Short mmCIF file of C-alpha atoms in Angstrom, two decimals:
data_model
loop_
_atom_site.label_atom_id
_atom_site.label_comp_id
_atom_site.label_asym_id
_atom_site.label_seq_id
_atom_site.Cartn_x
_atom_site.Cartn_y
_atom_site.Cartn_z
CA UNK A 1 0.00 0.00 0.00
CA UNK A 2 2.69 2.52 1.01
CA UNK A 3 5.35 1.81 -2.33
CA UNK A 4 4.53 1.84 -6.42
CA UNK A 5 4.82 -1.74 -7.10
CA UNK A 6 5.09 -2.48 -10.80
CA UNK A 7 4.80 -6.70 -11.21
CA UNK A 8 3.22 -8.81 -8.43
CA UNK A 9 4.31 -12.82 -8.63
CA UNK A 10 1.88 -14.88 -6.59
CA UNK A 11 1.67 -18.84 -5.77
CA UNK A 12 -2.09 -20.05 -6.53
CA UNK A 13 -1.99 -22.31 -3.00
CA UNK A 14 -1.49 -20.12 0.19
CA UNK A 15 -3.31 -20.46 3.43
CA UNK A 16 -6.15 -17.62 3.95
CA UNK A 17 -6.30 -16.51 0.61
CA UNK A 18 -5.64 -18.13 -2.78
CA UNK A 19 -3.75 -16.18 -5.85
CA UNK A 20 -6.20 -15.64 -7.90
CA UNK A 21 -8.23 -13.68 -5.10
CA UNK A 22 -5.41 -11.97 -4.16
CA UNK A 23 -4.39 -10.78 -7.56
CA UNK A 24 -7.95 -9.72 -8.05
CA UNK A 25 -7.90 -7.56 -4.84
CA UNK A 26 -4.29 -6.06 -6.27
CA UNK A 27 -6.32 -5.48 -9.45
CA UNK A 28 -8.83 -3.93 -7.82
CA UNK A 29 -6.89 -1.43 -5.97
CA UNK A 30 -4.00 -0.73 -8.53
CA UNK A 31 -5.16 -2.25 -11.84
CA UNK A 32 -1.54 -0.89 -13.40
CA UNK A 33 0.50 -2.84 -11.47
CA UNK A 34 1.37 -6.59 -13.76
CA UNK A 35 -0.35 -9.33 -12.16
CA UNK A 36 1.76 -13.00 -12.62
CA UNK A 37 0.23 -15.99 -11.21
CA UNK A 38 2.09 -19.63 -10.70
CA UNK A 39 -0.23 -22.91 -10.47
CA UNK A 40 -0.17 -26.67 -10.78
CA UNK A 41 -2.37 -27.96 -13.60
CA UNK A 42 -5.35 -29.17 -10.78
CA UNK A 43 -6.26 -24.98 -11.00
CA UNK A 44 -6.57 -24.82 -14.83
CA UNK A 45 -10.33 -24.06 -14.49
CA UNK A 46 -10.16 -21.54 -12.16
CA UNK A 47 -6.92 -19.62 -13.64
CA UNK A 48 -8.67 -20.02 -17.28
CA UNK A 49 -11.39 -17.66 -15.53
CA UNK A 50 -9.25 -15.70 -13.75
CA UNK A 51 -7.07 -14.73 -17.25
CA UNK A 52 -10.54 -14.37 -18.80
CA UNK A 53 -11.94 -12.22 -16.75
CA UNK A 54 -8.20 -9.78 -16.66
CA UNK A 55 -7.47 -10.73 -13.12
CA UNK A 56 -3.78 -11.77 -14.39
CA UNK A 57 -1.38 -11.07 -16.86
CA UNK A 58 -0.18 -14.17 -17.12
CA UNK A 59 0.73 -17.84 -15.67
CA UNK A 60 3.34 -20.51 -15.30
CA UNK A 61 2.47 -24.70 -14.39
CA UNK A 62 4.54 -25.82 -12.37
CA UNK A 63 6.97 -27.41 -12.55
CA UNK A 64 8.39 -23.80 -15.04
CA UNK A 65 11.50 -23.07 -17.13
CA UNK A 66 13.68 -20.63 -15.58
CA UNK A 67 14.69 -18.80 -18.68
CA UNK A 68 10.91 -18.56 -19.93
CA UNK A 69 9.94 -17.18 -16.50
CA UNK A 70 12.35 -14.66 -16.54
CA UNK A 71 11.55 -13.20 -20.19
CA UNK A 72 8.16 -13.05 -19.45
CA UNK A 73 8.84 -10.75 -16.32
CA UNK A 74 11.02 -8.64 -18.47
CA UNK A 75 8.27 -8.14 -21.02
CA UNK A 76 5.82 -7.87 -18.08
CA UNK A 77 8.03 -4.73 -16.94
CA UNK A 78 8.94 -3.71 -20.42
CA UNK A 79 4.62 -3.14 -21.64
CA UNK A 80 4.22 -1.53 -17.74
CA UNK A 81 6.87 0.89 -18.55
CA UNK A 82 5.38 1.73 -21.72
CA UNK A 83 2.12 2.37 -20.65
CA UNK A 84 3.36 4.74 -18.25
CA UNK A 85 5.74 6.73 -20.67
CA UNK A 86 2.27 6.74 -22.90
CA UNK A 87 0.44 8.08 -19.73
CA UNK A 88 3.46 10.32 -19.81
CA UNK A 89 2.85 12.34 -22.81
CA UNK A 90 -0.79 11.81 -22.84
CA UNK A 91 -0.82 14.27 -20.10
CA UNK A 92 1.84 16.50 -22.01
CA UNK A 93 -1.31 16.58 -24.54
CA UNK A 94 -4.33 17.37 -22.03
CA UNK A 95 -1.24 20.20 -20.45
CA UNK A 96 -1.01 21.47 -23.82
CA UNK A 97 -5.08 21.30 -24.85
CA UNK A 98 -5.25 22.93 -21.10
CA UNK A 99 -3.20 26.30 -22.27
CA UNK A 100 -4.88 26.55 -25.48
CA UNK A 101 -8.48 26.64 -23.52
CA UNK A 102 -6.54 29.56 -21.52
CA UNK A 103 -5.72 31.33 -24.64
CA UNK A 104 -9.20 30.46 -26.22
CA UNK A 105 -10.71 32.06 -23.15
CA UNK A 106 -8.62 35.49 -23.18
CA UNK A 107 -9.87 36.33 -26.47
CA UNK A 108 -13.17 37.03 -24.83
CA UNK A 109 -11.38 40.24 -22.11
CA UNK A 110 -11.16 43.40 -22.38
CA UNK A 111 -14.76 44.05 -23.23
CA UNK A 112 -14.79 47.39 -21.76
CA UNK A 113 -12.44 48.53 -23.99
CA UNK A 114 -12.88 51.08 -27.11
CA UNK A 115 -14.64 49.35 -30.16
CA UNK A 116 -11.18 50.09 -31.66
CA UNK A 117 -8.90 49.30 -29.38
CA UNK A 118 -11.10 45.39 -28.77
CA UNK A 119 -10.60 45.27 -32.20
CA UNK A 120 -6.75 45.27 -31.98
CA UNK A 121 -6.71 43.29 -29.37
CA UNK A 122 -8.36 40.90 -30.35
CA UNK A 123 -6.07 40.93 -33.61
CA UNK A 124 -3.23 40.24 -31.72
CA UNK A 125 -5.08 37.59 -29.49
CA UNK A 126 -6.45 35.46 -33.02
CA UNK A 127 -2.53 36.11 -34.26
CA UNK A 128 -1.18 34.51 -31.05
CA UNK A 129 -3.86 32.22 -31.16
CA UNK A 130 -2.42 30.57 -34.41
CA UNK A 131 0.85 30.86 -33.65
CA UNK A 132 0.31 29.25 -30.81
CA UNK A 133 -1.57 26.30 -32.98
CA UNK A 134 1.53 26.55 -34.90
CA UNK A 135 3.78 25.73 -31.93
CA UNK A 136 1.68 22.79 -30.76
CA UNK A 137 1.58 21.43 -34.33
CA UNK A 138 4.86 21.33 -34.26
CA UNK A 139 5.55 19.43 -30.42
CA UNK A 140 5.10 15.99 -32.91
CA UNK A 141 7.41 16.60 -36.01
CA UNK A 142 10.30 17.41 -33.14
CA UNK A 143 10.32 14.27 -32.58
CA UNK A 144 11.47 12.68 -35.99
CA UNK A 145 13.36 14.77 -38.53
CA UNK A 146 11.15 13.45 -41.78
CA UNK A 147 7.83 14.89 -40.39
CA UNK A 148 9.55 18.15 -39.69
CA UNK A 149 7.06 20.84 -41.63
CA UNK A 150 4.28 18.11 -42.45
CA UNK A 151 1.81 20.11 -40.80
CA UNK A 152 2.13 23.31 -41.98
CA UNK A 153 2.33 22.13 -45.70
CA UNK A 154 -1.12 20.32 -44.71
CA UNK A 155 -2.75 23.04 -43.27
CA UNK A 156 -1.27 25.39 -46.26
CA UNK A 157 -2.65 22.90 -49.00
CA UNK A 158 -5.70 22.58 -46.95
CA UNK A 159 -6.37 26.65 -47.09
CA UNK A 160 -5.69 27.15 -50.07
CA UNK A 161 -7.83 23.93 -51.71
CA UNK A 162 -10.81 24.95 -49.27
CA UNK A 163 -10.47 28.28 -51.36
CA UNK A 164 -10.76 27.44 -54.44
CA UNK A 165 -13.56 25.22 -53.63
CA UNK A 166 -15.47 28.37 -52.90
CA UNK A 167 -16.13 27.65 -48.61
CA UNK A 168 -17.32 30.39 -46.45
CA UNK A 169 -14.10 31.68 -45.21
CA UNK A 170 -15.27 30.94 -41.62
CA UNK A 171 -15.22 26.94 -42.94
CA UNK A 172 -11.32 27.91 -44.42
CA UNK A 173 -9.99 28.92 -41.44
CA UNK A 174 -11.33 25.75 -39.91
CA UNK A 175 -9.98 23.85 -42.30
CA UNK A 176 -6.60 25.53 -41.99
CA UNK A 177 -6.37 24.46 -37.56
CA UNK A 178 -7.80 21.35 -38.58
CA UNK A 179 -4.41 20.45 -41.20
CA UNK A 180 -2.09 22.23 -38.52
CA UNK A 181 -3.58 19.50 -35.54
CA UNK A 182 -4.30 16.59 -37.47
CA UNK A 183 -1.51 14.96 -36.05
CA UNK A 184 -1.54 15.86 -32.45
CA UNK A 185 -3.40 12.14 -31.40
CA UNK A 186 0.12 10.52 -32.42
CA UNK A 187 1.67 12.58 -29.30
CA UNK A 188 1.70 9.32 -27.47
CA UNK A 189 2.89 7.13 -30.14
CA UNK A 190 6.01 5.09 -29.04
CA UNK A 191 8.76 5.71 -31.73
CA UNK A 192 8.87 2.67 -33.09
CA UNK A 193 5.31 3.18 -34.65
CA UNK A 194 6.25 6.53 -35.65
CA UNK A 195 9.39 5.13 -37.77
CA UNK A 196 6.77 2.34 -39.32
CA UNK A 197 4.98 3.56 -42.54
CA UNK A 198 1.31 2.77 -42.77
CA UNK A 199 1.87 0.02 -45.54
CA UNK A 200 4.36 -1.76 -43.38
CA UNK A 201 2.49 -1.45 -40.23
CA UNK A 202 1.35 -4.68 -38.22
CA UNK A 203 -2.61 -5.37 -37.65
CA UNK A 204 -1.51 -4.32 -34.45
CA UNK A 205 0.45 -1.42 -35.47
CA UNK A 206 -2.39 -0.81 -37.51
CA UNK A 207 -5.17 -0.92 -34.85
CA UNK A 208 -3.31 2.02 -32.66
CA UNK A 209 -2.19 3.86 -35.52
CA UNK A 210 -6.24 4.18 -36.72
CA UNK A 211 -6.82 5.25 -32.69
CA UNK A 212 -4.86 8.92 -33.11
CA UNK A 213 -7.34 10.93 -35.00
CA UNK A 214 -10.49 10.05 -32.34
CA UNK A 215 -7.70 10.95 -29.75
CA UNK A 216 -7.05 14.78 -31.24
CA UNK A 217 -10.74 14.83 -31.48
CA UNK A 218 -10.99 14.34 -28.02
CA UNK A 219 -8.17 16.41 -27.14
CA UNK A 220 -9.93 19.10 -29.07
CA UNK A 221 -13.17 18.98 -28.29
CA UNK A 222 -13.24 21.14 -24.70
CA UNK A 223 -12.37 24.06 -26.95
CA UNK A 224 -15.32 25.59 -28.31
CA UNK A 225 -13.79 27.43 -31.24
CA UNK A 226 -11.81 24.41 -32.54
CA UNK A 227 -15.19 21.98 -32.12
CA UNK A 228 -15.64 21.87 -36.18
CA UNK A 229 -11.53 21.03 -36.60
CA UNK A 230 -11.64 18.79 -34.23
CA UNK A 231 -14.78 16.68 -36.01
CA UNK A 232 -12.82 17.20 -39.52
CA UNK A 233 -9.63 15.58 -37.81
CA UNK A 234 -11.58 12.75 -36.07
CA UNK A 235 -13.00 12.48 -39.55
CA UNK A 236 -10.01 11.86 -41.74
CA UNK A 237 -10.10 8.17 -42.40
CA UNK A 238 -13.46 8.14 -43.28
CA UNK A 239 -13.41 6.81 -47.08
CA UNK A 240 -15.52 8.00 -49.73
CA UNK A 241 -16.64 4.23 -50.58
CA UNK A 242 -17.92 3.80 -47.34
CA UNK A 243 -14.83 1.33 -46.24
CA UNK A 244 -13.12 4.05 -43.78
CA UNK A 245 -12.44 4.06 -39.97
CA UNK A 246 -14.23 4.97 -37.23
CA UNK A 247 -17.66 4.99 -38.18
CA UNK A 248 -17.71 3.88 -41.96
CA UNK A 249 -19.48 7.21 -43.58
CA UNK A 250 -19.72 7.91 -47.07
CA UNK A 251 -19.93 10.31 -49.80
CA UNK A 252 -21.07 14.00 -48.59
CA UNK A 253 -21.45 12.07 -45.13
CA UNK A 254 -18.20 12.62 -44.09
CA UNK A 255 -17.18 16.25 -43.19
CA UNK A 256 -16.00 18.33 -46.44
CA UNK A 257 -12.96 19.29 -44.43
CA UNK A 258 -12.32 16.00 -43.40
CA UNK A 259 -11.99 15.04 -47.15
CA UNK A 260 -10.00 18.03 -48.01
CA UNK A 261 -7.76 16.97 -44.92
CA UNK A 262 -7.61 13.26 -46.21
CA UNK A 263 -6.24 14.45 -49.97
CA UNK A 264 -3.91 16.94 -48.72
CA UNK A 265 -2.42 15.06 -45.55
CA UNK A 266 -1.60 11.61 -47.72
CA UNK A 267 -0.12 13.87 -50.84
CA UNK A 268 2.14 15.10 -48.22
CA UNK A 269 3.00 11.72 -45.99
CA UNK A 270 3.28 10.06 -49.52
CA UNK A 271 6.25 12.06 -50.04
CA UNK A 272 8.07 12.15 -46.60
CA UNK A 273 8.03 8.17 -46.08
CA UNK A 274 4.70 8.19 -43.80
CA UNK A 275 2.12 5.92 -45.87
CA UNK A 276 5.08 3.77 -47.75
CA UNK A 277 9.09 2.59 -47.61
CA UNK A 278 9.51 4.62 -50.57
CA UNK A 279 9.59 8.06 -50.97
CA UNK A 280 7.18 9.68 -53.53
CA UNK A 281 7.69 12.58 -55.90
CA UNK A 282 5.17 15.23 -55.66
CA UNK A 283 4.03 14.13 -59.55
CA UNK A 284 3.79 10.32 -58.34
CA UNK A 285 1.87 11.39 -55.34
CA UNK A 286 -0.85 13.16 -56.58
CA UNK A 287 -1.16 10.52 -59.56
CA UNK A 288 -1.90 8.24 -55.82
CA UNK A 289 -4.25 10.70 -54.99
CA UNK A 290 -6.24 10.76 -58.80
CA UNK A 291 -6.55 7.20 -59.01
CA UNK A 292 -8.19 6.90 -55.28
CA UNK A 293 -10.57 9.28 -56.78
CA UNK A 294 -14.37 7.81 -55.32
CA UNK A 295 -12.77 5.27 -53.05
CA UNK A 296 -10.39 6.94 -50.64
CA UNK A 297 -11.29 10.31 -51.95
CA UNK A 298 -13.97 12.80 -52.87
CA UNK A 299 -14.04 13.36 -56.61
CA UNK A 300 -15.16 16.53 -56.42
CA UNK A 301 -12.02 18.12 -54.32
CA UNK A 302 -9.43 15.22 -56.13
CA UNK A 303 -10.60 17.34 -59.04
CA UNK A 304 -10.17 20.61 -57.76
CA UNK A 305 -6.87 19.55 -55.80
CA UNK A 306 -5.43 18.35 -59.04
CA UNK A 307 -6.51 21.62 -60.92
CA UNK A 308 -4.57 23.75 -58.13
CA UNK A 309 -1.30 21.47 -58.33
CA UNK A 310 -1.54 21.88 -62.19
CA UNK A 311 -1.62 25.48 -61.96
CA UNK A 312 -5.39 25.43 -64.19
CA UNK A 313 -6.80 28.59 -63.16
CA UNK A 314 -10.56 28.60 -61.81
CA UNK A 315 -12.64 27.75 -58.73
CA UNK A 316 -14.45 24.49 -58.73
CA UNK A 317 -18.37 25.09 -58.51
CA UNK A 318 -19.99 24.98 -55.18
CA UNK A 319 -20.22 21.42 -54.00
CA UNK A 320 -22.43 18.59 -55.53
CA UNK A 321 -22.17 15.49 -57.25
CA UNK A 322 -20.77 16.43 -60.53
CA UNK A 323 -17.17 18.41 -60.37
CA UNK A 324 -18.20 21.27 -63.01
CA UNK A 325 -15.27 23.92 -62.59
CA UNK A 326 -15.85 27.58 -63.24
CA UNK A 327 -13.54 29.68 -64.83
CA UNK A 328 -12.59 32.94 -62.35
CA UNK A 329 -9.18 34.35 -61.75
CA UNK A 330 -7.36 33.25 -58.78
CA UNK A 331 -5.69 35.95 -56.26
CA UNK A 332 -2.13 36.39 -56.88
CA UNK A 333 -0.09 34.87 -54.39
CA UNK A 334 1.91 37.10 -52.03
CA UNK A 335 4.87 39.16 -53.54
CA UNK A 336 8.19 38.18 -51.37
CA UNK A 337 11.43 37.61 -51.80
CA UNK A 338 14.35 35.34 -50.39
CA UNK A 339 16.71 36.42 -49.12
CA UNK A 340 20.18 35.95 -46.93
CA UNK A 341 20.35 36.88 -43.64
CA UNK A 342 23.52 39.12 -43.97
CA UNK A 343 20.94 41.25 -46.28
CA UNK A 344 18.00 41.77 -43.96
CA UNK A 345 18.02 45.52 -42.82
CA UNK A 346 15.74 46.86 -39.29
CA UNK A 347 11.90 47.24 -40.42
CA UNK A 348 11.98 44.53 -42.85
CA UNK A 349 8.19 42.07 -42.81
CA UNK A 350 8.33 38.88 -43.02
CA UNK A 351 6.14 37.23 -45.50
CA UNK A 352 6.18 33.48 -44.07
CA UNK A 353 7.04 32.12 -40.93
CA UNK A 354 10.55 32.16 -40.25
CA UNK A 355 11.77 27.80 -38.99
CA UNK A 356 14.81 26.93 -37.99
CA UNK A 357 16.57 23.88 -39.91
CA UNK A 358 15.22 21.56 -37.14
CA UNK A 359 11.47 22.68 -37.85
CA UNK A 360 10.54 24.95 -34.94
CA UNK A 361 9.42 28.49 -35.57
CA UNK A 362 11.02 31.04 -34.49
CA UNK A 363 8.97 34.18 -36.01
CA UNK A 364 5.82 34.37 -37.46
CA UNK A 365 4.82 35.82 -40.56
CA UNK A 366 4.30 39.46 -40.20
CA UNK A 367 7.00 40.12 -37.62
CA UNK A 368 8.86 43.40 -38.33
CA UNK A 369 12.55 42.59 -38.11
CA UNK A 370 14.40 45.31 -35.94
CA UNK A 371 18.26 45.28 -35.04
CA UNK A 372 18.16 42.97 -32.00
CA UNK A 373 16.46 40.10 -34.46
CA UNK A 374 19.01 40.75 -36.95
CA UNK A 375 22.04 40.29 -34.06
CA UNK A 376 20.06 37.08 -33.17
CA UNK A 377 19.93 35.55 -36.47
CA UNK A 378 23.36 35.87 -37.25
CA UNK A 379 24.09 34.44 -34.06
CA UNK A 380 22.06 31.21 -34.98
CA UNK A 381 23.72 30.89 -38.24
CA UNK A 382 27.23 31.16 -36.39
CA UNK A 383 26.58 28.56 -33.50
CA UNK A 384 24.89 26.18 -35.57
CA UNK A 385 26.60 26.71 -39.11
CA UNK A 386 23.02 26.07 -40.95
CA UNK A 387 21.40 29.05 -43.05
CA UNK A 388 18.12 30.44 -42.18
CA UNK A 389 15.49 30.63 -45.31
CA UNK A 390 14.11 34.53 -44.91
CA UNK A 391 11.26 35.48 -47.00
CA UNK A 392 10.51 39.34 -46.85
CA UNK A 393 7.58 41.20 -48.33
CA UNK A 394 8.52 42.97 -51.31
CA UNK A 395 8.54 46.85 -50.57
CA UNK A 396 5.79 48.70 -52.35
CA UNK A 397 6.61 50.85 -55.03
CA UNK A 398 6.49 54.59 -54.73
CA UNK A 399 4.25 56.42 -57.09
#
């Protein structure tokens, strides 16, 4: 009662109590700790029950082989210390899905405030806000250096396909969270599962990797504002044919962000080794994606995804069965340039974020550059000898 006990080893035939009944009272009480039970074959019935019913782990007959009993223990110790690294980070999660409900819940201060000054505010909260999102998104691809920037291209492709589908641009910016979290459930993934692609996986492997999307869901789903990313993320491996995971939807069924997320996420894990051993070019990946058209994914934004990729010009009509596209100019993408950090001069913009070569971001689009950010870049490039890619809004022309 008074010390963490990890693996209790009990004889079946003691006087007072027999093992079974005194495993199930440890189970009872502490249900972590590894319950081993030794027995002659006379308590076969009874121990049958007792593994049945999860009251042990496992058993040994006597008489037992030393060796076996002794790699059983250490794989008795090994899944208890797994579980409670997963616990681990699980709560690294709800810490993290904790501070973003603190964030959430600022944006609503300040009420007495000027209608103008809220209205800053509140700019600077919803720009925190993201970058925040940004920062989370990021706590997984720190982890292995291939998935470094996954999430951002997602959420990019995801914004800028919800676009050109023509969505409310309340449903874009919802689509945009939901491809910057759709990989937060795999927090708790042990590495080895992480280092597996999906094609390679185990029906075990297999089985937990399908778990991580209802996970972010659930991770997500205290936060009012991120409700509707949160369904398109627990949504993702829905298929179109109806053959999907969890709950087997169909067609216009599923979520349209959780199909947009399903085309752009794969494109991008197609190319960075997630879905198979080899990795894909960007031309060979979204040939993947076109012929899953109607089973894996929605014609209609397969069309419209392919369209963007190709550079066609147009918006695809609003959503039904058939993919007509009409023909409308796109907006120009933003003017910027690259550029060297030795060249970057005090009141610079940044036009994209600004990541370092291990994937975490260290300014967000926007930021003004003034001398003390200038110092600190060439500092980075010194200590680490890696060179920082800077994009910079163009400066407008005078007239």
């Amino acid at each position: 009662r008074n010390e963490p006990i990890d693996l209790v080893i009990s004889d079946m035939r003691m006087p007072q109590m027999d093992g079974v009944r005194f495993l199930g009272q440890v189970q009872e009480q502490w249900p972590q700790t590894m319950r081993i039970l030794l027995s002659s074959q006379a308590d076969a019935e009874l121990i049958a029950e007792a593994v049945n019913s999860g009251l042990i782990y496992r058993y040994f007959a006597k008489p037992w082989d030393d060796d076996d009993i002794v790699l059983q223990v250490r794989l008795a110790l090994e899944r208890r210390a797994f579980e409670q690294e997963k616990a681990r980070k699980e709560q690294i999660a709800l810490a993290r899905t904790e501070e973003l409900k603190a964030l959430n819940a600022s944006l609503e201060q300040n009420v007495s405030a000027s209608q103008d000054e809220l209205a800053q505010a509140n700019r600077r909260l919803k720009n925190n806000f993201i970058i925040s999102l940004k920062v989370f998104a990021s706590l997984i691809e720190t982890r292995r250096k291939h998935m470094v920037g996954h999430a951002r291209r997602v959420a990019d492709l995801a914004r800028k396909l919800a676009s050109r589908l023509d969505l409310e641009p309340a449903l874009v910016q919802e689509v945009f969270v939901a491809g910057l979290l759709h990989d937060i459930g795999k927090l708790a993934f042990p590495d080895g599962l992480l280092d597996t692609p999906v094609a390679s996986m185990s029906s075990r492997q297999l089985h937990e990797y399908r778990q991580h999307p209802a996970r972010a869901e659930e991770l997500l789903m205290p936060l009012q504002d991120l409700r509707g990313a949160a369904a398109s993320i627990g949504a993702q491996m829905e298929r179109f044919d109806g053959t999907g995971f969890p709950r087997q939807l169909s067609g216009r069924a599923i979520l349209v962000g959780a199909r947009i997320l399903a085309v752009c996420s794969d494109y991008d894990n197609l190319q960075i080794g997630l879905l198979a051993p080899r990795l894909f070019t960007p031309r060979e990946a979204l040939g993947v994606i076109e012929r899953s058209s109607g089973k894996r994914y929605d014609p209609w934004v397969v069309d419209a995804f392919s369209a963007m990729l190709r550079g066609k010009p147009g918006k695809a009509s609003v959503e039904k069965d058939e993919s007509d596209v009409i023909e409308a100019p796109e907006p120009a993408d933003l003017d910027d340039l690259l550029i060297d950090a030795a060249d970057v001069v005090a009141g610079m913009v940044l036009s994209r974020d600004l990541i370092s070569p291990g994937g975490l971001m260290m300014l967000p689009s926007g930021h003004t550059i003034n001398d003390r950010l200038i110092t600190k870049m060439h500092e980075f490039e010194k200590a680490d000898n890696e060179k920082l890619t800077i994009y910079i809004k163009k400066p407008v022309a005078d007239t």
